[in-house]
Amino acid sequence: MLTDAVVLGRYDGNWVGVLERRGELGGGESSGLVKGAAKTLVVAPGLIERPYVFAGNDLPGVMVSTAVRRLINLLRGQAG
């Protein structure tokens, strides 16, 4: 299992092109291209949160739910 990698494409026969990142951030970071075959392919695309557009959405204190969750986790506070 590659934890710090990005799949570049899926090809016939479940072949995948994978860009694997190695090293620490800010340090000697390198990457390599890996050709892999998978019996089973699990796709987990992640999340991009898109805020709603409304009047006043750029005022201080108005934030998306992931920002609220992060502040709660960082500051151990309560939303509201």
Short mmCIF file of N, CA, C and O in Angstrom, two decimals:
data_model
loop_
_atom_site.label_atom_id
_atom_site.label_comp_id
_atom_site.label_asym_id
_atom_site.label_seq_id
_atom_site.Cartn_x
_atom_site.Cartn_y
_atom_site.Cartn_z
N MET A 1 0.85 -1.17 0.00
CA MET A 1 0.00 0.00 0.00
C MET A 1 0.90 1.24 0.00
O MET A 1 1.79 1.36 0.82
N LEU A 2 0.64 2.13 -0.93
CA LEU A 2 1.37 3.39 -1.01
C LEU A 2 0.51 4.48 -0.38
O LEU A 2 -0.62 4.71 -0.81
N THR A 3 1.05 5.15 0.63
CA THR A 3 0.25 6.15 1.34
C THR A 3 0.47 7.57 0.83
O THR A 3 -0.38 8.41 0.98
N ASP A 4 1.61 7.85 0.22
CA ASP A 4 1.88 9.19 -0.29
C ASP A 4 2.12 9.10 -1.79
O ASP A 4 3.23 9.26 -2.27
N ALA A 5 1.04 8.78 -2.51
CA ALA A 5 1.16 8.55 -3.94
C ALA A 5 -0.10 9.04 -4.64
O ALA A 5 -1.17 9.13 -4.04
N VAL A 6 0.03 9.33 -5.93
CA VAL A 6 -1.08 9.80 -6.76
C VAL A 6 -1.15 8.92 -8.00
O VAL A 6 -0.14 8.71 -8.66
N VAL A 7 -2.34 8.41 -8.30
CA VAL A 7 -2.52 7.62 -9.51
C VAL A 7 -2.71 8.57 -10.68
O VAL A 7 -3.55 9.45 -10.65
N LEU A 8 -1.89 8.40 -11.70
CA LEU A 8 -1.94 9.28 -12.87
C LEU A 8 -2.94 8.80 -13.91
O LEU A 8 -3.45 9.59 -14.68
N GLY A 9 -3.21 7.51 -13.95
CA GLY A 9 -4.16 6.99 -14.92
C GLY A 9 -4.42 5.52 -14.71
O GLY A 9 -3.61 4.80 -14.12
N ARG A 10 -5.58 5.06 -15.18
CA ARG A 10 -5.94 3.65 -15.15
C ARG A 10 -6.02 3.16 -16.58
O ARG A 10 -6.61 3.80 -17.43
N TYR A 11 -5.44 2.01 -16.82
CA TYR A 11 -5.35 1.48 -18.18
C TYR A 11 -5.97 0.09 -18.24
O TYR A 11 -6.32 -0.48 -17.20
N ASP A 12 -6.12 -0.48 -19.43
CA ASP A 12 -6.73 -1.79 -19.62
C ASP A 12 -6.06 -2.83 -18.73
O ASP A 12 -4.84 -2.83 -18.55
N GLY A 13 -6.86 -3.75 -18.19
CA GLY A 13 -6.33 -4.81 -17.35
C GLY A 13 -6.00 -4.36 -15.94
O GLY A 13 -5.22 -5.02 -15.25
N ASN A 14 -6.58 -3.25 -15.49
CA ASN A 14 -6.32 -2.67 -14.15
C ASN A 14 -4.86 -2.29 -13.94
O ASN A 14 -4.35 -2.32 -12.82
N TRP A 15 -4.15 -1.93 -14.98
CA TRP A 15 -2.81 -1.36 -14.84
C TRP A 15 -2.98 0.10 -14.46
O TRP A 15 -3.84 0.81 -14.98
N VAL A 16 -2.15 0.58 -13.54
CA VAL A 16 -2.21 1.97 -13.12
C VAL A 16 -0.81 2.58 -13.15
O VAL A 16 0.18 1.91 -12.90
N GLY A 17 -0.75 3.87 -13.49
CA GLY A 17 0.48 4.64 -13.39
C GLY A 17 0.45 5.42 -12.09
O GLY A 17 -0.50 6.15 -11.83
N VAL A 18 1.47 5.27 -11.25
CA VAL A 18 1.47 5.85 -9.92
C VAL A 18 2.70 6.73 -9.75
O VAL A 18 3.82 6.32 -10.05
N LEU A 19 2.50 7.95 -9.27
CA LEU A 19 3.59 8.84 -8.91
C LEU A 19 3.77 8.74 -7.41
O LEU A 19 2.91 9.15 -6.63
N GLU A 20 4.90 8.14 -7.00
CA GLU A 20 5.18 7.93 -5.58
C GLU A 20 6.13 9.01 -5.08
O GLU A 20 7.17 9.24 -5.67
N ARG A 21 5.73 9.67 -3.99
CA ARG A 21 6.58 10.70 -3.39
C ARG A 21 7.30 10.11 -2.20
O ARG A 21 6.71 9.44 -1.38
N ARG A 22 8.60 10.38 -2.11
CA ARG A 22 9.41 9.87 -1.00
C ARG A 22 10.16 11.01 -0.36
O ARG A 22 10.50 11.98 -1.02
N GLY A 23 10.48 10.88 0.91
CA GLY A 23 11.27 11.89 1.60
C GLY A 23 10.41 12.79 2.46
O GLY A 23 9.20 12.70 2.49
N GLU A 24 11.09 13.67 3.16
CA GLU A 24 10.41 14.60 4.06
C GLU A 24 10.17 15.93 3.36
O GLU A 24 10.94 16.33 2.49
N LEU A 25 9.14 16.62 3.78
CA LEU A 25 8.86 17.94 3.22
C LEU A 25 9.99 18.90 3.57
O LEU A 25 10.44 18.94 4.70
N GLY A 26 10.43 19.65 2.62
CA GLY A 26 11.49 20.61 2.85
C GLY A 26 12.87 19.99 2.81
O GLY A 26 13.87 20.68 2.82
N GLY A 27 12.93 18.69 2.78
CA GLY A 27 14.22 18.01 2.78
C GLY A 27 14.52 17.43 1.40
O GLY A 27 14.12 17.96 0.39
N GLY A 28 15.22 16.33 1.40
CA GLY A 28 15.57 15.67 0.14
C GLY A 28 14.40 14.90 -0.43
O GLY A 28 14.37 13.67 -0.39
N GLU A 29 13.43 15.60 -0.95
CA GLU A 29 12.23 14.97 -1.47
C GLU A 29 12.47 14.48 -2.89
O GLU A 29 13.05 15.17 -3.71
N SER A 30 12.03 13.26 -3.17
CA SER A 30 12.17 12.71 -4.51
C SER A 30 10.87 12.02 -4.88
O SER A 30 9.99 11.83 -4.05
N SER A 31 10.75 11.65 -6.13
CA SER A 31 9.55 10.95 -6.57
C SER A 31 9.93 9.93 -7.63
O SER A 31 10.99 10.01 -8.24
N GLY A 32 9.05 8.96 -7.81
CA GLY A 32 9.31 7.93 -8.80
C GLY A 32 8.01 7.51 -9.46
O GLY A 32 6.94 7.57 -8.86
N LEU A 33 8.10 7.07 -10.70
CA LEU A 33 6.94 6.60 -11.45
C LEU A 33 6.90 5.09 -11.36
O LEU A 33 7.89 4.40 -11.65
N VAL A 34 5.77 4.56 -10.93
CA VAL A 34 5.61 3.13 -10.72
C VAL A 34 4.49 2.63 -11.61
O VAL A 34 3.44 3.27 -11.72
N LYS A 35 4.70 1.48 -12.27
CA LYS A 35 3.65 0.83 -13.04
C LYS A 35 3.16 -0.33 -12.20
O LYS A 35 3.93 -1.18 -11.78
N GLY A 36 1.87 -0.34 -11.89
CA GLY A 36 1.34 -1.36 -11.01
C GLY A 36 0.11 -2.02 -11.59
O GLY A 36 -0.59 -1.45 -12.42
N ALA A 37 -0.13 -3.26 -11.16
CA ALA A 37 -1.33 -3.99 -11.55
C ALA A 37 -2.11 -4.30 -10.28
O ALA A 37 -1.53 -4.61 -9.25
N ALA A 38 -3.41 -4.20 -10.37
CA ALA A 38 -4.25 -4.42 -9.20
C ALA A 38 -5.31 -5.46 -9.49
O ALA A 38 -5.94 -5.43 -10.54
N LYS A 39 -5.47 -6.39 -8.55
CA LYS A 39 -6.57 -7.35 -8.66
C LYS A 39 -7.89 -6.62 -8.41
O LYS A 39 -8.86 -6.80 -9.10
N THR A 40 -7.87 -5.77 -7.40
CA THR A 40 -9.02 -4.94 -7.06
C THR A 40 -8.53 -3.50 -6.92
O THR A 40 -7.53 -3.25 -6.27
N LEU A 41 -9.26 -2.57 -7.52
CA LEU A 41 -8.86 -1.17 -7.48
C LEU A 41 -9.88 -0.39 -6.65
O LEU A 41 -11.07 -0.39 -6.95
N VAL A 42 -9.42 0.25 -5.57
CA VAL A 42 -10.28 1.06 -4.71
C VAL A 42 -9.97 2.52 -5.01
O VAL A 42 -8.83 2.95 -4.93
N VAL A 43 -11.01 3.28 -5.36
CA VAL A 43 -10.84 4.69 -5.69
C VAL A 43 -11.38 5.52 -4.54
O VAL A 43 -12.54 5.41 -4.16
N ALA A 44 -10.52 6.37 -3.95
CA ALA A 44 -10.90 7.26 -2.85
C ALA A 44 -10.45 8.66 -3.23
O ALA A 44 -9.34 9.07 -2.94
N PRO A 45 -11.30 9.44 -3.91
CA PRO A 45 -10.87 10.72 -4.46
C PRO A 45 -10.67 11.84 -3.44
O PRO A 45 -10.09 12.84 -3.76
N GLY A 46 -11.15 11.69 -2.22
CA GLY A 46 -10.98 12.77 -1.25
C GLY A 46 -12.13 13.75 -1.30
O GLY A 46 -13.21 13.45 -1.79
N LEU A 47 -11.89 14.95 -0.83
CA LEU A 47 -12.96 15.93 -0.71
C LEU A 47 -12.46 17.32 -1.07
O LEU A 47 -11.38 17.72 -0.65
N ILE A 48 -13.24 18.01 -1.85
CA ILE A 48 -13.01 19.43 -2.09
C ILE A 48 -14.30 20.14 -1.69
O ILE A 48 -15.34 19.94 -2.30
N GLU A 49 -14.23 20.90 -0.62
CA GLU A 49 -15.43 21.57 -0.13
C GLU A 49 -15.60 22.90 -0.86
O GLU A 49 -14.68 23.71 -0.91
N ARG A 50 -16.74 23.09 -1.43
CA ARG A 50 -17.04 24.32 -2.17
C ARG A 50 -18.06 25.14 -1.40
O ARG A 50 -19.19 24.71 -1.22
N PRO A 51 -17.67 26.31 -0.93
CA PRO A 51 -18.59 27.11 -0.12
C PRO A 51 -19.72 27.70 -0.97
O PRO A 51 -19.56 27.94 -2.16
N TYR A 52 -20.86 27.89 -0.32
CA TYR A 52 -21.98 28.54 -0.99
C TYR A 52 -21.68 30.02 -1.20
O TYR A 52 -20.99 30.64 -0.41
N VAL A 53 -22.23 30.56 -2.26
CA VAL A 53 -22.07 31.98 -2.54
C VAL A 53 -23.35 32.69 -2.08
O VAL A 53 -24.44 32.36 -2.52
N PHE A 54 -23.18 33.62 -1.15
CA PHE A 54 -24.31 34.40 -0.67
C PHE A 54 -23.79 35.74 -0.19
O PHE A 54 -22.59 35.92 0.00
N ALA A 55 -24.68 36.68 -0.02
CA ALA A 55 -24.28 38.02 0.43
C ALA A 55 -23.68 37.93 1.83
O ALA A 55 -24.28 37.36 2.74
N GLY A 56 -22.47 38.43 1.99
CA GLY A 56 -21.81 38.44 3.28
C GLY A 56 -20.95 37.21 3.56
O GLY A 56 -20.46 37.03 4.66
N ASN A 57 -20.76 36.35 2.56
CA ASN A 57 -19.96 35.15 2.81
C ASN A 57 -18.47 35.44 2.98
O ASN A 57 -17.71 34.55 3.35
N ASP A 58 -18.05 36.67 2.73
CA ASP A 58 -16.64 37.01 2.89
C ASP A 58 -16.39 37.82 4.17
O ASP A 58 -15.30 38.35 4.36
N LEU A 59 -17.36 37.90 5.04
CA LEU A 59 -17.19 38.62 6.30
C LEU A 59 -16.38 37.78 7.29
O LEU A 59 -16.40 36.54 7.22
N PRO A 60 -15.67 38.42 8.22
CA PRO A 60 -14.93 37.66 9.22
C PRO A 60 -15.86 36.78 10.05
O PRO A 60 -16.95 37.19 10.44
N GLY A 61 -15.44 35.55 10.27
CA GLY A 61 -16.24 34.62 11.07
C GLY A 61 -17.11 33.69 10.26
O GLY A 61 -17.60 32.70 10.77
N VAL A 62 -17.31 33.98 8.98
CA VAL A 62 -18.09 33.09 8.12
C VAL A 62 -17.12 32.09 7.51
O VAL A 62 -16.16 32.47 6.84
N MET A 63 -17.34 30.79 7.80
CA MET A 63 -16.40 29.79 7.31
C MET A 63 -17.12 28.49 6.96
O MET A 63 -18.26 28.28 7.37
N VAL A 64 -16.44 27.66 6.20
CA VAL A 64 -17.00 26.38 5.80
C VAL A 64 -16.86 25.39 6.96
O VAL A 64 -16.10 25.60 7.91
N SER A 65 -17.59 24.28 6.89
CA SER A 65 -17.65 23.35 8.01
C SER A 65 -16.30 22.71 8.34
O SER A 65 -16.01 22.44 9.50
N THR A 66 -15.46 22.46 7.33
CA THR A 66 -14.15 21.86 7.63
C THR A 66 -13.26 22.83 8.40
O THR A 66 -12.46 22.40 9.23
N ALA A 67 -13.41 24.12 8.15
CA ALA A 67 -12.64 25.11 8.91
C ALA A 67 -13.10 25.13 10.36
O ALA A 67 -12.29 25.22 11.28
N VAL A 68 -14.40 25.03 10.58
CA VAL A 68 -14.93 24.99 11.95
C VAL A 68 -14.42 23.76 12.67
O VAL A 68 -13.96 23.82 13.81
N ARG A 69 -14.47 22.60 11.99
CA ARG A 69 -13.99 21.36 12.59
C ARG A 69 -12.51 21.45 12.95
O ARG A 69 -12.07 21.00 13.99
N ARG A 70 -11.73 22.05 12.05
CA ARG A 70 -10.30 22.18 12.32
C ARG A 70 -10.03 23.08 13.53
O ARG A 70 -9.18 22.79 14.36
N LEU A 71 -10.76 24.20 13.61
CA LEU A 71 -10.58 25.09 14.76
C LEU A 71 -10.97 24.41 16.06
O LEU A 71 -10.31 24.58 17.09
N ILE A 72 -12.04 23.62 16.03
CA ILE A 72 -12.45 22.89 17.23
C ILE A 72 -11.36 21.91 17.64
O ILE A 72 -11.01 21.81 18.82
N ASN A 73 -10.80 21.20 16.68
CA ASN A 73 -9.74 20.23 16.99
C ASN A 73 -8.47 20.91 17.47
O ASN A 73 -7.79 20.42 18.37
N LEU A 74 -8.12 22.05 16.87
CA LEU A 74 -6.89 22.74 17.27
C LEU A 74 -7.02 23.45 18.60
O LEU A 74 -6.10 23.41 19.43
N LEU A 75 -8.13 24.12 18.83
CA LEU A 75 -8.29 24.95 20.01
C LEU A 75 -9.12 24.29 21.11
O LEU A 75 -9.31 24.88 22.17
N ARG A 76 -9.63 23.10 20.84
CA ARG A 76 -10.46 22.36 21.80
C ARG A 76 -11.64 23.20 22.27
O ARG A 76 -11.98 23.21 23.44
N GLY A 77 -12.24 23.93 21.35
CA GLY A 77 -13.37 24.78 21.71
C GLY A 77 -14.68 24.22 21.18
O GLY A 77 -14.76 23.06 20.78
N GLN A 78 -15.69 25.03 21.22
CA GLN A 78 -17.01 24.66 20.71
C GLN A 78 -17.45 25.68 19.67
O GLN A 78 -17.16 26.86 19.78
N ALA A 79 -18.11 25.17 18.64
CA ALA A 79 -18.62 26.06 17.59
C ALA A 79 -19.89 26.75 18.09
O ALA A 79 -20.64 26.21 18.88
N GLY A 80 -20.11 27.96 17.56
CA GLY A 80 -21.36 28.62 17.89
C GLY A 80 -21.20 29.93 18.53
O GLY A 80 -20.33 30.61 18.79
#
